[in-house]
């Protein structure tokens, strides 16, 4: 039912956000170069640009992480000069950062209300009102369709679940400006829907939103405008009502999109990884499949369906309770990660911050870390041995790393993701498990990663591929297993399956 126009609630008037000649450099790298733009209130403004183009830098200045070198940011009539993130926050600027920033040892509930713990008086003293805290957090989690215990530590969550908790936390404040830096990079379709509902509600109440994503389809669904950056420079801004996919890609990369090469017809070899009856109570049940040499096997499933848990159990990062994992014919159930690696198994995890990279080490050291055993002669690795290995990965994956000897933390999010892949490719594995390999990488880099996976598969690599984006699973894999509630419930041929059919299989019997 629609209300007559005169009775519709007017959107509250929010404040515009204006950048005037904002510049920020890191040593020789100009991350943002004289950026000027006015973001109107009550609208969702997408920021687009390839990996390393300056999007997160822009957001971080607004969030008070660091100040601009030159130029000015204004919120309404007030110039923003923030003395740290807490200061920006007090001004009503709430941020969901690209790299997860929850406190792993605290509970989900504490993370959500961090800094605003509800208190009550007991014997004249102020104490934290724990029941109120957990009840409030529970209600907020439920609003996002999450069935999580607010008392559980954040460390027990998958990357996707942490991402939702970050969003719930941001939404719990009443922001004037909401900055979302790739909030959905590890979310599956259902969680994205819920987030978009919240975003639309905030928009109606006049909140100014900046939204960074590498998922093109989201752009057309949620954004009102799109501002494109290339090498720190504002290339232009488009109204989404009239923008085309091609025009945006051209602005991002400076040239028109190329035709996408379709994948070769896969030649399947003998099984190299055979999993049977793998179980862990509460996580996954009776998991069994064969992965063949030269094959790319996809696993599709919603957030929390058990995909990541299965991968972690195979590589020995977590224990399974029972089952069999045969690698090249040898039983490896319960083997140490080191022995699995020596037997040819590689694993690029979803969480680059914790399991994937050592943030304080250089890009070069991170790439070499996993390969150390295979390139080192007589047990040690010299710079001379390292150099070609590092070069090959940087060139292969087109990693934008000014100086590979600098800490990997200086790379943009998408480039860090490429280092995770490069690190494992450098070990020349025969079986490789990829958990969300394209998380946070731009559309062209995504294609490069897929092409590398296909190319290696052609020369015999057996690859297992997990992604929250079902389109991607259909595109990359030769065969797709569907997981639901910790079980493999179907196997489909991606060439003969539509997106809607696959989504239906993932959802069946789950509450919407
Ligand atoms: N702390 C830092 N130290 C040094 N260089 C940095 C730092 N932060 C960012 N940079 C550099 O600034 C440039 C812009 O990075 P930024 O993180 O803003 O890119 P982005 O557009 O968010 O990319 P992505 O899509 O990969 O997240 C990159 O070249 C990056 O390496
Ligand atoms: Mg970024």
Coordinates of C-alpha atoms and ligand atoms in Angstrom, one line a residue:
X1 CA 0.0 0.0 0.0
X2 CA 1.4 3.4 -0.9
X3 CA 0.7 6.6 1.1
X4 CA -0.6 9.7 -0.7
X5 CA 2.3 12.0 -1.4
X6 CA 1.4 14.6 1.2
X7 CA 1.4 12.0 3.9
X8 CA 4.8 10.5 3.2
X9 CA 7.4 11.2 5.8
X10 CA 9.9 13.7 4.5
X11 CA 13.5 12.4 4.7
X12 CA 15.2 14.3 7.5
X13 CA 17.7 16.8 6.2
X14 CA 21.2 15.5 6.5
X15 CA 24.5 17.1 5.9
X16 CA 26.6 17.2 2.8
X17 CA 30.2 16.1 2.8
X18 CA 32.7 18.1 0.8
X19 CA 36.3 17.4 -0.2
X20 CA 38.3 20.4 -1.4
X21 CA 41.7 19.7 -3.0
X22 CA 42.5 16.8 -0.6
X23 CA 45.9 15.2 -1.0
X24 CA 47.6 12.4 0.9
X25 CA 51.0 10.8 0.2
X26 CA 52.9 7.9 1.8
X27 CA 56.5 8.6 1.0
X28 CA 56.8 8.7 -2.8
X29 CA 53.3 7.3 -3.3
X30 CA 50.6 9.9 -3.9
X31 CA 47.6 7.9 -2.7
X32 CA 45.1 10.8 -3.2
X33 CA 45.8 13.7 -5.4
X34 CA 43.9 17.0 -5.1
X35 CA 40.5 15.3 -4.7
X36 CA 37.5 17.6 -4.8
X37 CA 33.9 16.4 -4.7
X38 CA 30.6 17.2 -2.9
X39 CA 28.6 14.2 -1.6
X40 CA 25.0 15.1 -1.1
X41 CA 23.1 13.8 2.0
X42 CA 20.5 11.1 1.9
X43 CA 22.2 9.3 -1.0
X44 CA 24.4 6.3 -1.4
X45 CA 27.7 7.4 -3.1
X46 CA 29.8 4.6 -4.5
X47 CA 33.5 5.0 -4.8
X48 CA 35.0 2.9 -7.5
X49 CA 38.6 2.3 -8.7
X50 CA 41.0 -0.5 -9.2
X51 CA 43.1 -1.8 -6.3
X52 CA 45.4 0.8 -4.9
X53 CA 43.6 3.8 -6.5
X54 CA 43.1 5.6 -3.1
X55 CA 39.5 4.7 -2.0
X56 CA 40.4 3.5 1.5
X57 CA 42.8 6.4 1.9
X58 CA 39.9 8.8 1.3
X59 CA 37.7 7.0 3.8
X60 CA 40.4 6.8 6.4
X61 CA 41.0 10.6 6.4
X62 CA 37.3 11.1 6.9
X63 CA 37.3 8.6 9.7
X64 CA 40.2 10.4 11.5
X65 CA 42.8 7.6 11.0
X66 CA 45.2 10.2 9.6
X67 CA 44.8 13.9 8.4
X68 CA 45.2 15.0 4.8
X69 CA 48.5 16.5 3.8
X70 CA 46.7 19.4 2.0
X71 CA 43.2 20.4 1.3
X72 CA 40.0 20.4 3.4
X73 CA 37.1 18.2 4.3
X74 CA 33.8 19.9 5.3
X75 CA 30.8 18.4 6.9
X76 CA 28.0 20.9 6.2
X77 CA 29.5 24.2 7.1
X78 CA 32.1 22.8 9.5
X79 CA 35.6 22.0 8.5
X80 CA 36.6 18.5 9.7
X81 CA 39.9 18.4 11.6
X82 CA 39.9 15.2 13.5
X83 CA 42.2 14.3 16.3
X84 CA 42.0 10.6 15.8
X85 CA 39.1 8.1 15.1
X86 CA 37.3 8.7 18.4
X87 CA 37.0 12.4 17.4
X88 CA 35.5 11.6 14.0
X89 CA 33.1 9.2 15.7
X90 CA 31.9 11.9 18.0
X91 CA 31.2 14.1 14.9
X92 CA 28.8 11.4 13.7
X93 CA 31.1 9.6 11.2
X94 CA 30.8 5.9 11.6
X95 CA 33.0 3.5 9.6
X96 CA 33.1 -0.1 8.6
X97 CA 36.7 -0.5 7.6
X98 CA 38.0 -2.9 4.9
X99 CA 40.2 -4.8 7.2
X100 CA 38.3 -6.3 10.1
X101 CA 38.8 -4.4 13.3
X102 CA 36.9 -6.3 16.0
X103 CA 38.6 -7.3 19.2
X104 CA 39.0 -11.1 18.9
X105 CA 39.2 -11.9 22.6
X106 CA 36.0 -10.0 23.5
X107 CA 32.6 -11.4 23.0
X108 CA 30.4 -10.5 20.1
X109 CA 28.1 -8.5 22.4
X110 CA 30.9 -6.5 23.9
X111 CA 32.3 -5.7 20.4
X112 CA 28.9 -4.4 19.3
X113 CA 28.5 -2.0 22.2
X114 CA 32.2 -1.2 22.6
X115 CA 32.6 2.2 24.2
X116 CA 28.9 2.3 25.3
X117 CA 28.6 -0.5 27.8
X118 CA 25.2 -0.3 29.5
X119 CA 25.6 0.3 33.3
X120 CA 23.5 -0.2 36.4
X121 CA 24.0 0.6 40.0
X122 CA 24.8 -2.1 42.6
X123 CA 25.5 -1.2 46.2
X124 CA 26.2 2.4 45.1
X125 CA 28.7 1.4 42.4
X126 CA 28.3 1.5 38.7
X127 CA 28.7 -1.9 37.1
X128 CA 28.3 -3.2 33.6
X129 CA 24.7 -4.4 33.1
X130 CA 25.7 -7.7 31.3
X131 CA 22.2 -9.1 30.8
X132 CA 21.1 -5.8 29.2
X133 CA 24.3 -5.8 27.1
X134 CA 23.7 -9.3 25.7
X135 CA 20.0 -8.7 25.2
X136 CA 20.6 -5.6 23.2
X137 CA 23.3 -7.2 21.1
X138 CA 21.1 -10.2 20.5
X139 CA 18.2 -8.0 19.2
X140 CA 20.6 -6.3 16.9
X141 CA 22.1 -9.5 15.6
X142 CA 18.6 -10.9 15.0
X143 CA 17.7 -7.8 13.0
X144 CA 20.5 -8.8 10.6
X145 CA 19.1 -12.3 10.4
X146 CA 22.1 -13.7 12.4
X147 CA 21.7 -16.6 14.7
X148 CA 24.8 -16.0 16.9
X149 CA 25.4 -16.2 20.6
X150 CA 26.4 -12.7 21.7
X151 CA 28.4 -14.3 24.5
X152 CA 30.7 -16.2 22.1
X153 CA 34.2 -14.7 21.5
X154 CA 34.6 -13.0 18.1
X155 CA 37.6 -15.2 17.5
X156 CA 35.2 -18.1 16.8
X157 CA 33.6 -16.4 13.9
X158 CA 34.3 -16.7 10.2
X159 CA 35.4 -13.7 8.2
X160 CA 31.9 -13.3 6.8
X161 CA 30.3 -13.5 10.2
X162 CA 32.8 -10.9 11.6
X163 CA 31.9 -8.7 8.7
X164 CA 28.2 -8.8 9.7
X165 CA 29.1 -8.1 13.3
X166 CA 31.1 -5.0 12.1
X167 CA 28.0 -3.8 10.2
X168 CA 25.7 -4.5 13.2
X169 CA 28.1 -2.5 15.4
X170 CA 28.2 0.5 13.0
X171 CA 24.4 0.5 12.6
X172 CA 24.0 0.5 16.4
X173 CA 25.2 4.1 16.4
X174 CA 23.1 6.7 14.8
X175 CA 25.5 8.0 12.2
X176 CA 25.3 11.3 10.2
X177 CA 27.8 9.9 7.7
X178 CA 28.3 6.2 7.2
X179 CA 31.5 4.9 5.5
X180 CA 31.3 1.3 4.2
X181 CA 34.6 0.1 2.8
X182 CA 33.8 -3.2 1.1
X183 CA 31.3 -4.4 3.7
X184 CA 30.2 -7.3 1.6
X185 CA 33.4 -8.8 0.4
X186 CA 32.9 -12.0 2.4
X187 CA 29.1 -12.0 2.5
X188 CA 26.8 -14.3 0.7
X189 CA 23.6 -13.2 -1.1
X190 CA 21.3 -13.4 1.9
X191 CA 23.4 -11.2 4.2
X192 CA 23.9 -8.7 1.4
X193 CA 20.1 -8.4 1.1
X194 CA 19.8 -7.6 4.8
X195 CA 22.6 -5.0 4.7
X196 CA 20.9 -3.3 1.7
X197 CA 17.6 -3.1 3.6
X198 CA 19.4 -1.3 6.5
X199 CA 21.2 1.0 4.1
X200 CA 17.9 2.0 2.4
X201 CA 16.4 2.8 5.8
X202 CA 19.4 5.0 6.8
X203 CA 19.2 6.7 3.4
X204 CA 15.6 7.6 4.0
X205 CA 16.6 9.3 7.3
X206 CA 19.1 11.5 5.5
X207 CA 22.4 9.8 6.3
X208 CA 25.2 10.5 3.8
X209 CA 26.8 7.2 2.8
X210 CA 30.0 6.3 1.0
X211 CA 30.1 2.8 -0.3
X212 CA 33.2 1.0 -1.6
X213 CA 32.8 -2.2 -3.5
X214 CA 34.3 -4.3 -6.2
X215 CA 31.1 -6.1 -6.9
X216 CA 29.6 -4.3 -10.0
X217 CA 26.1 -5.7 -9.5
X218 CA 25.8 -4.2 -6.1
X219 CA 26.6 -0.8 -7.5
X220 CA 23.6 -0.8 -9.7
X221 CA 21.4 -2.0 -6.9
X222 CA 22.3 0.3 -4.1
X223 CA 24.2 3.3 -5.3
X224 CA 22.7 6.7 -6.4
X225 CA 26.0 8.1 -7.7
X226 CA 29.4 6.6 -8.5
X227 CA 32.7 8.5 -8.2
X228 CA 35.7 7.0 -9.9
X229 CA 39.3 7.3 -8.8
X230 CA 42.4 6.3 -10.8
X231 CA 45.8 6.5 -9.3
X232 CA 44.5 8.9 -6.6
X233 CA 42.9 11.2 -9.1
X234 CA 39.1 11.9 -9.4
X235 CA 38.3 10.8 -13.0
X236 CA 34.6 11.7 -12.8
X237 CA 31.2 11.1 -11.2
X238 CA 28.1 9.5 -12.7
X239 CA 24.5 9.3 -11.8
X240 CA 23.7 5.6 -11.5
X241 CA 20.3 6.1 -13.1
X242 CA 22.0 6.7 -16.4
X243 CA 25.5 5.0 -15.9
X244 CA 26.5 1.9 -17.8
X245 CA 28.8 -0.9 -16.7
X246 CA 31.1 -0.3 -19.6
X247 CA 31.4 3.4 -18.9
X248 CA 32.4 2.8 -15.3
X249 CA 35.0 0.1 -16.2
X250 CA 36.5 2.5 -18.8
X251 CA 36.8 5.3 -16.2
X252 CA 38.4 2.9 -13.8
X253 CA 41.0 1.4 -16.1
X254 CA 41.4 4.1 -18.7
X255 CA 40.4 1.8 -21.5
X256 CA 37.4 -0.2 -22.6
X257 CA 36.7 -3.7 -21.2
X258 CA 38.2 -6.6 -23.2
X259 CA 36.3 -9.6 -24.2
X260 CA 36.5 -12.2 -21.6
X261 CA 38.2 -15.4 -22.7
X262 CA 36.1 -18.4 -21.9
X263 CA 37.6 -21.3 -20.1
X264 CA 39.0 -24.3 -22.0
X265 CA 37.3 -27.6 -21.7
X266 CA 38.7 -29.2 -18.6
X267 CA 40.6 -32.5 -18.8
X268 CA 40.2 -34.4 -15.7
X269 CA 43.0 -36.6 -14.4
X270 CA 43.0 -39.1 -11.6
X271 CA 41.8 -38.2 -8.1
X272 CA 44.6 -36.6 -6.0
X273 CA 42.6 -35.6 -2.9
X274 CA 39.9 -38.0 -1.7
X275 CA 37.9 -37.0 1.4
X276 CA 35.5 -39.6 3.0
X277 CA 33.2 -39.3 6.0
X278 CA 34.8 -36.2 7.4
X279 CA 33.0 -35.1 10.6
X280 CA 33.0 -32.6 13.4
X281 CA 29.9 -32.4 15.5
X282 CA 28.2 -29.0 15.1
X283 CA 30.4 -28.0 12.1
X284 CA 30.2 -30.5 9.2
X285 CA 28.9 -34.0 8.7
X286 CA 29.9 -36.9 6.4
X287 CA 31.8 -34.8 3.9
X288 CA 33.1 -36.8 1.0
X289 CA 34.4 -36.0 -2.5
X290 CA 37.2 -36.6 -4.9
X291 CA 39.3 -33.8 -6.4
X292 CA 41.0 -34.7 -9.6
X293 CA 44.3 -33.5 -11.1
X294 CA 43.6 -30.6 -13.5
X295 CA 40.1 -30.0 -12.1
X296 CA 38.7 -26.8 -10.5
X297 CA 36.1 -27.9 -8.0
X298 CA 33.8 -25.2 -6.5
X299 CA 32.0 -25.2 -3.2
X300 CA 28.9 -23.1 -3.0
X301 CA 27.0 -22.3 0.2
X302 CA 25.6 -19.5 2.3
X303 CA 27.5 -17.9 5.1
X304 CA 27.9 -20.4 7.9
X305 CA 27.2 -23.5 5.7
X306 CA 30.5 -25.0 6.8
X307 CA 32.7 -24.4 3.7
X308 CA 35.6 -22.7 5.5
X309 CA 35.4 -25.2 8.3
X310 CA 35.8 -28.2 5.9
X311 CA 38.8 -26.5 4.2
X312 CA 40.4 -25.8 7.5
X313 CA 40.0 -29.4 8.7
X314 CA 41.5 -30.8 5.4
X315 CA 44.6 -28.7 5.8
X316 CA 45.0 -29.5 9.5
X317 CA 44.3 -26.0 10.8
X318 CA 41.4 -27.4 12.9
X319 CA 40.9 -31.0 13.8
X320 CA 38.1 -33.2 12.5
X321 CA 36.7 -35.9 14.7
X322 CA 36.7 -38.7 12.2
X323 CA 37.0 -39.4 8.5
X324 CA 39.7 -40.0 5.9
X325 CA 41.8 -37.5 3.9
X326 CA 43.9 -39.2 1.2
X327 CA 46.4 -37.0 -0.6
X328 CA 48.1 -38.7 -3.6
X329 CA 46.9 -42.0 -2.2
X330 CA 48.4 -41.5 1.3
X331 CA 46.2 -41.2 4.3
X332 CA 46.8 -37.8 5.8
X333 CA 43.9 -37.5 8.3
X334 CA 45.1 -35.6 11.3
X335 CA 48.5 -34.9 9.8
X336 CA 50.4 -31.7 10.7
X337 CA 50.0 -28.7 8.4
X338 CA 53.8 -28.9 7.7
X339 CA 53.6 -32.5 6.5
X340 CA 50.6 -31.8 4.4
X341 CA 52.5 -28.9 2.8
X342 CA 55.4 -31.1 2.1
X343 CA 53.0 -33.6 0.4
X344 CA 52.0 -30.8 -2.0
X345 CA 48.9 -29.3 -0.4
X346 CA 48.6 -25.5 -0.5
X347 CA 45.9 -23.4 1.3
X348 CA 45.1 -19.7 0.8
X349 CA 42.9 -18.8 3.7
X350 CA 40.0 -16.3 3.7
X351 CA 41.4 -14.2 6.6
X352 CA 44.5 -12.5 5.3
X353 CA 45.0 -10.5 8.4
X354 CA 45.3 -13.5 10.7
X355 CA 46.2 -16.6 8.8
X356 CA 47.4 -15.3 5.5
X357 CA 50.0 -12.6 6.0
X358 CA 52.4 -11.4 8.6
X359 CA 51.6 -7.7 8.5
X360 CA 54.9 -6.5 9.9
X361 CA 57.0 -8.5 7.3
X362 CA 57.8 -7.2 3.8
X363 CA 55.8 -8.2 0.7
X364 CA 58.9 -10.2 -0.5
X365 CA 59.2 -12.1 2.8
X366 CA 55.5 -12.9 2.9
X367 CA 55.7 -14.3 -0.6
X368 CA 58.7 -16.4 0.3
X369 CA 57.5 -17.6 3.6
X370 CA 55.6 -20.7 2.6
X371 CA 58.1 -21.6 -0.1
X372 CA 61.1 -21.4 2.1
X373 CA 61.4 -25.1 2.4
X374 CA 61.3 -25.8 -1.3
X375 CA 63.8 -23.1 -2.6
X376 CA 66.3 -23.1 0.2
X377 CA 69.3 -25.2 -0.4
X378 CA 70.9 -26.7 2.8
X379 CA 68.2 -25.1 4.9
X380 CA 68.6 -21.4 4.3
X381 CA 67.2 -19.0 1.8
X382 CA 69.4 -16.2 0.4
X383 CA 68.2 -13.0 -1.1
X384 CA 69.5 -14.1 -4.5
X385 CA 67.3 -17.2 -4.4
X386 CA 64.4 -15.2 -3.3
X387 CA 64.4 -12.4 -5.9
X388 CA 63.3 -14.3 -9.0
X389 CA 60.6 -16.0 -7.0
X390 CA 59.2 -12.7 -5.7
X391 CA 59.4 -11.1 -9.1
X392 CA 57.6 -14.0 -10.8
X393 CA 54.6 -13.7 -8.3
X394 CA 54.5 -9.9 -8.5
X395 CA 54.5 -9.9 -12.3
X396 CA 52.1 -12.9 -12.6
X397 CA 49.5 -11.4 -10.3
X398 CA 50.3 -7.8 -11.2
X399 CA 50.7 -6.8 -7.5
X400 CA 51.0 -3.1 -7.1
X401 CA 53.8 -3.0 -4.6
X402 CA 56.2 0.0 -5.0
X403 CA 59.0 -1.6 -3.1
X404 CA 58.6 -5.3 -2.2
X405 CA 60.9 -4.8 0.7
X406 CA 58.4 -2.6 2.5
X407 CA 55.9 -4.0 5.0
X408 CA 52.9 -5.7 3.4
X409 CA 50.6 -3.6 5.5
X410 CA 51.4 -0.6 3.2
X411 CA 49.6 -2.4 0.3
X412 CA 46.0 -1.7 -0.5
X413 CA 43.5 -4.4 0.5
X414 CA 43.2 -6.0 -2.9
X415 CA 47.0 -6.1 -3.4
X416 CA 47.4 -7.9 0.0
X417 CA 45.0 -10.5 -1.2
X418 CA 47.1 -11.1 -4.3
X419 CA 50.1 -11.6 -2.0
X420 CA 48.3 -14.3 -0.2
X421 CA 47.7 -16.1 -3.5
X422 CA 51.3 -15.5 -4.6
X423 CA 52.7 -16.9 -1.4
X424 CA 51.1 -20.2 -2.1
X425 CA 51.7 -20.3 -5.8
X426 CA 55.4 -19.9 -5.0
X427 CA 55.3 -23.3 -3.3
X428 CA 54.2 -25.0 -6.5
X429 CA 51.5 -27.1 -4.9
X430 CA 49.8 -30.0 -6.6
X431 CA 46.6 -29.5 -4.7
X432 CA 45.5 -26.1 -3.8
X433 CA 42.5 -24.9 -1.6
X434 CA 41.4 -21.4 -2.2
X435 CA 39.1 -19.8 0.3
X436 CA 37.6 -16.6 -1.1
X437 CA 40.6 -15.9 -3.3
X438 CA 39.0 -12.9 -5.0
X439 CA 37.9 -11.1 -1.8
X440 CA 38.5 -7.4 -2.3
X441 CA 40.2 -7.5 -5.6
X442 CA 39.1 -5.4 -8.5
X443 CA 37.3 -6.9 -11.5
X444 CA 40.3 -7.1 -13.7
X445 CA 42.6 -8.5 -10.9
X446 CA 39.8 -11.1 -10.2
X447 CA 40.0 -12.2 -13.8
X448 CA 43.8 -12.5 -13.6
X449 CA 43.5 -14.6 -10.5
X450 CA 41.0 -16.9 -12.2
X451 CA 43.1 -17.2 -15.2
X452 CA 46.1 -18.2 -13.1
X453 CA 43.9 -20.9 -11.4
X454 CA 42.8 -22.1 -14.9
X455 CA 46.4 -22.0 -16.3
X456 CA 47.8 -24.0 -13.3
X457 CA 44.9 -26.4 -13.6
X458 CA 45.8 -27.0 -17.2
X459 CA 49.2 -28.0 -16.1
X460 CA 47.8 -30.5 -13.6
X461 CA 47.0 -28.5 -10.4
X462 CA 43.9 -29.8 -8.6
X463 CA 42.1 -26.7 -7.2
X464 CA 39.3 -26.5 -4.6
X465 CA 37.6 -23.1 -4.8
X466 CA 35.2 -21.5 -2.3
X467 CA 33.5 -18.2 -2.9
X468 CA 30.5 -16.3 -1.4
X469 CA 29.7 -15.0 -4.8
X470 CA 27.7 -17.7 -6.6
X471 CA 28.3 -16.1 -10.0
X472 CA 31.9 -16.6 -9.4
X473 CA 31.6 -20.2 -8.5
X474 CA 29.6 -20.9 -11.6
X475 CA 32.2 -19.1 -13.7
X476 CA 35.4 -20.5 -12.3
X477 CA 34.6 -24.1 -11.4
X478 CA 34.3 -27.2 -13.6
X479 CA 32.0 -28.9 -11.1
X480 CA 30.2 -27.5 -8.1
X481 CA 29.4 -29.0 -4.7
X482 CA 26.6 -27.3 -2.7
X483 CA 26.9 -27.2 1.1
X484 CA 24.1 -26.5 3.5
X485 CA 24.1 -26.8 7.2
X486 CA 27.4 -28.6 7.2
X487 CA 26.5 -31.2 4.6
X488 CA 27.2 -31.6 0.9
X489 CA 23.6 -31.7 -0.4
X490 CA 24.1 -31.5 -4.2
X491 CA 26.6 -31.6 -7.0
X492 CA 25.9 -29.6 -10.2
X493 CA 27.4 -28.9 -13.6
X494 CA 28.0 -25.1 -13.7
X495 CA 27.5 -25.1 -17.5
X496 CA 24.0 -26.4 -17.0
X497 CA 23.0 -24.5 -13.9
X498 CA 21.6 -21.0 -13.6
X499 CA 22.4 -18.6 -10.8
X500 CA 18.8 -18.8 -9.5
X501 CA 18.9 -22.6 -9.4
X502 CA 22.2 -22.6 -7.5
X503 CA 20.9 -20.0 -5.0
X504 CA 17.8 -22.1 -4.5
X505 CA 19.9 -25.2 -3.7
X506 CA 22.0 -23.2 -1.2
X507 CA 18.8 -21.8 0.5
X508 CA 16.5 -24.8 0.4
X509 CA 15.0 -25.5 3.8
X510 CA 16.8 -22.6 5.5
X511 CA 14.8 -19.8 7.0
X512 CA 14.8 -16.8 4.6
Ligands
LIG1 N1 50.0 3.1 5.4 C1 50.5 3.1 4.1 N2 51.8 3.2 3.9 C2 52.3 3.3 2.6 N3 51.5 3.3 1.5 C3 50.2 3.2 1.7 C4 49.6 3.1 3.0 N4 48.3 3.0 2.9 C5 48.0 3.1 1.5 N5 49.2 3.2 0.8 C6 49.3 3.2 -0.6 O1 48.4 4.2 -1.1 C7 47.8 3.7 -2.4 C8 46.3 3.8 -2.2 O2 45.9 2.8 -1.3 P1 44.4 2.5 -0.9 O3 44.4 1.6 0.3 O4 43.7 3.8 -0.6 O5 43.8 1.8 -2.2 P2 42.3 1.3 -2.4 O6 41.7 2.1 -3.6 O7 41.5 1.2 -1.2 O8 42.6 -0.2 -3.0 P3 41.8 -1.6 -2.7 O9 40.7 -1.7 -3.7 O10 42.9 -2.6 -3.0 O11 41.4 -1.7 -1.3 C9 48.4 2.4 -2.6 O12 49.4 2.5 -3.5 C10 48.9 1.9 -1.3 O13 50.0 1.0 -1.4
LIG2 MG1 40.9 -0.3 0.1

